[in-house]
Amino acid sequence: GDLYFTDMMANALYKIEDVYSAEPEVRPLTNKIPRASGMIYDDGRLYILSTVKDALYVFDSQTDKAEKTIKLTSSTKSGGEGFIDLCQGSEGELYLLNKDKESVYLFDLDWEGKRGVRLFKSGVVTPQSISYYPEKNALMVSQYFTNTITLIPALKSRPSSKE
């Protein structure tokens, strides 16, 4: 198997090939993601946030090539440390954690080019990371300084259509 990781200070994405082999190889894939932060994998693609560009970078994990950059807001860069982490909900929606605004934002890949992120929950003090907790259909946000984890209800699942 392969393992991907980012180096925020080097603006880089790396891949460790054959991580379980006796001699795994570390390969740089790009150094063009400004302050690369949160990352998720879905359907053969890596989605990586830039904390300073308000953008989501998409990489094809089969070819190790950049596919596209998705603008999340109308601004070209955040005022400080913007989006720092993300997770995916039960319907494929993305929840993005914004450190400076102490908020969680919602984004759906179907919105690309049509609209940006939407505020989902504000008032999340000193956020550090976000994860989806499927058993509770909730978001878990860890918060430094307070040493707590806050549970935030996620969107309700859409009912399945019956044939």
PDB file of C-alpha atoms in Angstrom:
ATOM      1  CA  GLY A   1       0.000   0.000   0.000  1.00  0.00           C
ATOM      2  CA  ASP A   2       0.886   3.642  -0.381  1.00  0.00           C
ATOM      3  CA  LEU A   3       0.777   6.471   2.154  1.00  0.00           C
ATOM      4  CA  TYR A   4       0.408  10.175   1.375  1.00  0.00           C
ATOM      5  CA  PHE A   5       1.350  13.068   3.643  1.00  0.00           C
ATOM      6  CA  THR A   6       1.846  16.808   3.429  1.00  0.00           C
ATOM      7  CA  ASP A   7       4.581  19.119   4.656  1.00  0.00           C
ATOM      8  CA  MET A   8       2.992  22.474   5.410  1.00  0.00           C
ATOM      9  CA  MET A   9       6.233  24.460   5.522  1.00  0.00           C
ATOM     10  CA  ALA A  10       7.501  23.016   2.214  1.00  0.00           C
ATOM     11  CA  ASN A  11       4.091  23.407   0.486  1.00  0.00           C
ATOM     12  CA  ALA A  12       4.516  19.772  -0.475  1.00  0.00           C
ATOM     13  CA  LEU A  13       2.699  16.490  -0.971  1.00  0.00           C
ATOM     14  CA  TYR A  14       4.665  13.250  -0.628  1.00  0.00           C
ATOM     15  CA  LYS A  15       3.953   9.609  -1.330  1.00  0.00           C
ATOM     16  CA  ILE A  16       5.521   6.637   0.422  1.00  0.00           C
ATOM     17  CA  GLU A  17       5.325   3.743  -2.016  1.00  0.00           C
ATOM     18  CA  ASP A  18       5.040   0.177  -0.758  1.00  0.00           C
ATOM     19  CA  VAL A  19       4.908   1.365   2.833  1.00  0.00           C
ATOM     20  CA  TYR A  20       4.930  -2.238   4.132  1.00  0.00           C
ATOM     21  CA  SER A  21       7.963  -3.326   2.147  1.00  0.00           C
ATOM     22  CA  ALA A  22      11.463  -3.666   3.561  1.00  0.00           C
ATOM     23  CA  GLU A  23      12.561  -0.558   1.653  1.00  0.00           C
ATOM     24  CA  PRO A  24       9.684   1.894   1.169  1.00  0.00           C
ATOM     25  CA  GLU A  25      10.420   4.829  -1.121  1.00  0.00           C
ATOM     26  CA  VAL A  26       9.432   8.431  -0.358  1.00  0.00           C
ATOM     27  CA  ARG A  27       8.617  10.478  -3.457  1.00  0.00           C
ATOM     28  CA  PRO A  28       7.733  14.158  -3.632  1.00  0.00           C
ATOM     29  CA  LEU A  29       4.658  14.673  -5.829  1.00  0.00           C
ATOM     30  CA  THR A  30       4.396  18.459  -5.771  1.00  0.00           C
ATOM     31  CA  ASN A  31       5.613  21.524  -3.916  1.00  0.00           C
ATOM     32  CA  LYS A  32       2.858  23.792  -5.222  1.00  0.00           C
ATOM     33  CA  ILE A  33       0.214  23.583  -2.491  1.00  0.00           C
ATOM     34  CA  PRO A  34       0.582  26.747  -0.385  1.00  0.00           C
ATOM     35  CA  ARG A  35       0.637  25.686   3.288  1.00  0.00           C
ATOM     36  CA  ALA A  36      -0.896  22.262   2.608  1.00  0.00           C
ATOM     37  CA  SER A  37      -3.010  21.132   5.521  1.00  0.00           C
ATOM     38  CA  GLY A  38      -6.012  18.797   5.859  1.00  0.00           C
ATOM     39  CA  MET A  39      -6.334  15.914   3.407  1.00  0.00           C
ATOM     40  CA  ILE A  40      -8.872  13.196   2.628  1.00  0.00           C
ATOM     41  CA  TYR A  41      -8.983  10.340   0.126  1.00  0.00           C
ATOM     42  CA  ASP A  42     -12.107   9.513  -1.855  1.00  0.00           C
ATOM     43  CA  ASP A  43     -12.644   7.439  -4.973  1.00  0.00           C
ATOM     44  CA  GLY A  44      -9.023   7.493  -6.149  1.00  0.00           C
ATOM     45  CA  ARG A  45      -8.503  11.175  -5.445  1.00  0.00           C
ATOM     46  CA  LEU A  46      -6.755  13.158  -2.748  1.00  0.00           C
ATOM     47  CA  TYR A  47      -8.388  16.403  -1.641  1.00  0.00           C
ATOM     48  CA  ILE A  48      -5.907  18.746   0.067  1.00  0.00           C
ATOM     49  CA  LEU A  49      -6.586  22.133   1.642  1.00  0.00           C
ATOM     50  CA  SER A  50      -4.391  25.203   1.428  1.00  0.00           C
ATOM     51  CA  THR A  51      -4.544  27.199   4.655  1.00  0.00           C
ATOM     52  CA  VAL A  52      -3.636  30.449   2.901  1.00  0.00           C
ATOM     53  CA  LYS A  53      -5.378  30.215  -0.506  1.00  0.00           C
ATOM     54  CA  ASP A  54      -8.968  29.192   0.411  1.00  0.00           C
ATOM     55  CA  ALA A  55      -8.615  26.406  -2.148  1.00  0.00           C
ATOM     56  CA  LEU A  56      -8.962  22.648  -2.386  1.00  0.00           C
ATOM     57  CA  TYR A  57      -6.340  20.867  -4.497  1.00  0.00           C
ATOM     58  CA  VAL A  58      -7.375  17.611  -6.183  1.00  0.00           C
ATOM     59  CA  PHE A  59      -4.815  14.908  -7.072  1.00  0.00           C
ATOM     60  CA  ASP A  60      -5.383  11.649  -8.912  1.00  0.00           C
ATOM     61  CA  SER A  61      -3.772   8.932  -6.787  1.00  0.00           C
ATOM     62  CA  GLN A  62      -3.496   6.549  -9.755  1.00  0.00           C
ATOM     63  CA  THR A  63      -1.411   8.912 -11.882  1.00  0.00           C
ATOM     64  CA  ASP A  64       0.024  11.045  -9.030  1.00  0.00           C
ATOM     65  CA  LYS A  65      -0.896  14.141 -11.048  1.00  0.00           C
ATOM     66  CA  ALA A  66      -2.749  17.287 -10.089  1.00  0.00           C
ATOM     67  CA  GLU A  67      -6.252  17.330 -11.559  1.00  0.00           C
ATOM     68  CA  LYS A  68      -7.564  20.735 -10.560  1.00  0.00           C
ATOM     69  CA  THR A  69      -7.812  23.443  -7.955  1.00  0.00           C
ATOM     70  CA  ILE A  70     -11.236  24.297  -6.565  1.00  0.00           C
ATOM     71  CA  LYS A  71     -11.803  27.811  -5.219  1.00  0.00           C
ATOM     72  CA  LEU A  72     -13.754  27.649  -1.974  1.00  0.00           C
ATOM     73  CA  THR A  73     -14.418  31.371  -1.567  1.00  0.00           C
ATOM     74  CA  SER A  74     -14.360  34.428  -3.783  1.00  0.00           C
ATOM     75  CA  SER A  75     -11.135  35.667  -2.167  1.00  0.00           C
ATOM     76  CA  THR A  76      -7.766  34.568  -3.506  1.00  0.00           C
ATOM     77  CA  LYS A  77      -6.241  34.101  -0.070  1.00  0.00           C
ATOM     78  CA  SER A  78      -7.330  33.923   3.523  1.00  0.00           C
ATOM     79  CA  GLY A  79      -6.397  36.646   5.972  1.00  0.00           C
ATOM     80  CA  GLY A  80      -4.355  34.316   8.151  1.00  0.00           C
ATOM     81  CA  GLU A  81      -4.736  30.635   8.857  1.00  0.00           C
ATOM     82  CA  GLY A  82      -7.932  29.746   7.045  1.00  0.00           C
ATOM     83  CA  PHE A  83      -9.139  26.230   6.288  1.00  0.00           C
ATOM     84  CA  ILE A  84      -7.008  23.776   8.249  1.00  0.00           C
ATOM     85  CA  ASP A  85      -8.811  20.430   8.105  1.00  0.00           C
ATOM     86  CA  LEU A  86     -11.697  18.624   6.435  1.00  0.00           C
ATOM     87  CA  CYS A  87     -13.785  15.484   6.638  1.00  0.00           C
ATOM     88  CA  GLN A  88     -16.477  13.855   4.549  1.00  0.00           C
ATOM     89  CA  GLY A  89     -20.040  13.223   5.738  1.00  0.00           C
ATOM     90  CA  SER A  90     -22.404  10.352   4.971  1.00  0.00           C
ATOM     91  CA  GLU A  91     -23.695  11.860   1.715  1.00  0.00           C
ATOM     92  CA  GLY A  92     -20.272  12.834   0.357  1.00  0.00           C
ATOM     93  CA  GLU A  93     -20.520  16.427   1.576  1.00  0.00           C
ATOM     94  CA  LEU A  94     -17.328  18.028   2.863  1.00  0.00           C
ATOM     95  CA  TYR A  95     -17.022  19.805   6.201  1.00  0.00           C
ATOM     96  CA  LEU A  96     -14.132  22.280   6.337  1.00  0.00           C
ATOM     97  CA  LEU A  97     -12.691  23.676   9.540  1.00  0.00           C
ATOM     98  CA  ASN A  98     -11.626  27.322   9.467  1.00  0.00           C
ATOM     99  CA  LYS A  99      -9.221  28.243  12.251  1.00  0.00           C
ATOM    100  CA  ASP A 100      -9.340  32.050  12.017  1.00  0.00           C
ATOM    101  CA  LYS A 101     -13.122  32.226  11.748  1.00  0.00           C
ATOM    102  CA  GLU A 102     -13.570  29.500  14.397  1.00  0.00           C
ATOM    103  CA  SER A 103     -16.222  27.917  12.198  1.00  0.00           C
ATOM    104  CA  VAL A 104     -17.176  24.825  10.235  1.00  0.00           C
ATOM    105  CA  TYR A 105     -18.142  25.302   6.599  1.00  0.00           C
ATOM    106  CA  LEU A 106     -20.017  23.005   4.255  1.00  0.00           C
ATOM    107  CA  PHE A 107     -18.997  22.283   0.656  1.00  0.00           C
ATOM    108  CA  ASP A 108     -20.305  19.830  -1.893  1.00  0.00           C
ATOM    109  CA  LEU A 109     -18.165  18.936  -4.899  1.00  0.00           C
ATOM    110  CA  ASP A 110     -21.274  19.404  -7.067  1.00  0.00           C
ATOM    111  CA  TRP A 111     -21.095  23.115  -6.172  1.00  0.00           C
ATOM    112  CA  GLU A 112     -17.748  23.548  -7.933  1.00  0.00           C
ATOM    113  CA  GLY A 113     -17.820  26.639 -10.107  1.00  0.00           C
ATOM    114  CA  LYS A 114     -21.386  27.452  -8.994  1.00  0.00           C
ATOM    115  CA  ARG A 115     -20.927  28.571  -5.400  1.00  0.00           C
ATOM    116  CA  GLY A 116     -18.432  28.530  -2.591  1.00  0.00           C
ATOM    117  CA  VAL A 117     -18.501  27.181   0.918  1.00  0.00           C
ATOM    118  CA  ARG A 118     -21.485  27.810   3.191  1.00  0.00           C
ATOM    119  CA  LEU A 119     -21.276  28.493   6.910  1.00  0.00           C
ATOM    120  CA  PHE A 120     -22.417  25.394   8.812  1.00  0.00           C
ATOM    121  CA  LYS A 121     -21.512  26.156  12.452  1.00  0.00           C
ATOM    122  CA  SER A 122     -19.822  29.158  14.033  1.00  0.00           C
ATOM    123  CA  GLY A 123     -18.435  29.671  17.530  1.00  0.00           C
ATOM    124  CA  VAL A 124     -16.073  26.664  17.540  1.00  0.00           C
ATOM    125  CA  VAL A 125     -13.393  28.048  19.865  1.00  0.00           C
ATOM    126  CA  THR A 126      -9.730  27.241  19.052  1.00  0.00           C
ATOM    127  CA  PRO A 127     -10.444  24.451  16.516  1.00  0.00           C
ATOM    128  CA  GLN A 128      -7.653  22.052  15.646  1.00  0.00           C
ATOM    129  CA  SER A 129      -9.072  19.096  13.693  1.00  0.00           C
ATOM    130  CA  ILE A 130     -12.357  17.685  12.408  1.00  0.00           C
ATOM    131  CA  SER A 131     -13.572  14.100  11.884  1.00  0.00           C
ATOM    132  CA  TYR A 132     -16.871  12.502  10.940  1.00  0.00           C
ATOM    133  CA  TYR A 133     -18.406  10.118  13.505  1.00  0.00           C
ATOM    134  CA  PRO A 134     -20.818   7.934  11.462  1.00  0.00           C
ATOM    135  CA  GLU A 135     -22.480   6.128  14.398  1.00  0.00           C
ATOM    136  CA  LYS A 136     -23.743   9.464  15.720  1.00  0.00           C
ATOM    137  CA  ASN A 137     -23.921  11.264  12.341  1.00  0.00           C
ATOM    138  CA  ALA A 138     -21.871  13.980  13.987  1.00  0.00           C
ATOM    139  CA  LEU A 139     -18.706  15.988  13.480  1.00  0.00           C
ATOM    140  CA  MET A 140     -15.996  15.769  16.129  1.00  0.00           C
ATOM    141  CA  VAL A 141     -13.962  18.947  16.456  1.00  0.00           C
ATOM    142  CA  SER A 142     -10.923  18.888  18.713  1.00  0.00           C
ATOM    143  CA  GLN A 143     -10.119  22.186  20.368  1.00  0.00           C
ATOM    144  CA  TYR A 144      -6.743  23.145  21.783  1.00  0.00           C
ATOM    145  CA  PHE A 145      -6.405  25.376  24.849  1.00  0.00           C
ATOM    146  CA  THR A 146      -9.719  23.955  26.098  1.00  0.00           C
ATOM    147  CA  ASN A 147      -8.573  20.332  25.606  1.00  0.00           C
ATOM    148  CA  THR A 148     -12.052  19.299  24.526  1.00  0.00           C
ATOM    149  CA  ILE A 149     -13.800  17.578  21.654  1.00  0.00           C
ATOM    150  CA  THR A 150     -17.094  19.065  20.553  1.00  0.00           C
ATOM    151  CA  LEU A 151     -19.762  16.974  18.824  1.00  0.00           C
ATOM    152  CA  ILE A 152     -21.746  18.859  16.187  1.00  0.00           C
ATOM    153  CA  PRO A 153     -24.729  17.177  14.481  1.00  0.00           C
ATOM    154  CA  ALA A 154     -24.038  16.676  10.766  1.00  0.00           C
ATOM    155  CA  LEU A 155     -26.600  17.030   7.987  1.00  0.00           C
ATOM    156  CA  LYS A 156     -29.370  14.467   8.127  1.00  0.00           C
ATOM    157  CA  SER A 157     -29.063  11.692   5.575  1.00  0.00           C
ATOM    158  CA  ARG A 158     -31.311  12.047   2.568  1.00  0.00           C
ATOM    159  CA  PRO A 159     -33.978   9.379   2.402  1.00  0.00           C
ATOM    160  CA  SER A 160     -33.328   6.753  -0.231  1.00  0.00           C
ATOM    161  CA  SER A 161     -35.771   6.685  -3.115  1.00  0.00           C
ATOM    162  CA  LYS A 162     -37.880   3.550  -3.245  1.00  0.00           C
ATOM    163  CA  GLU A 163     -38.548   2.009  -6.604  1.00  0.00           C
TER     164      GLU A 163
END
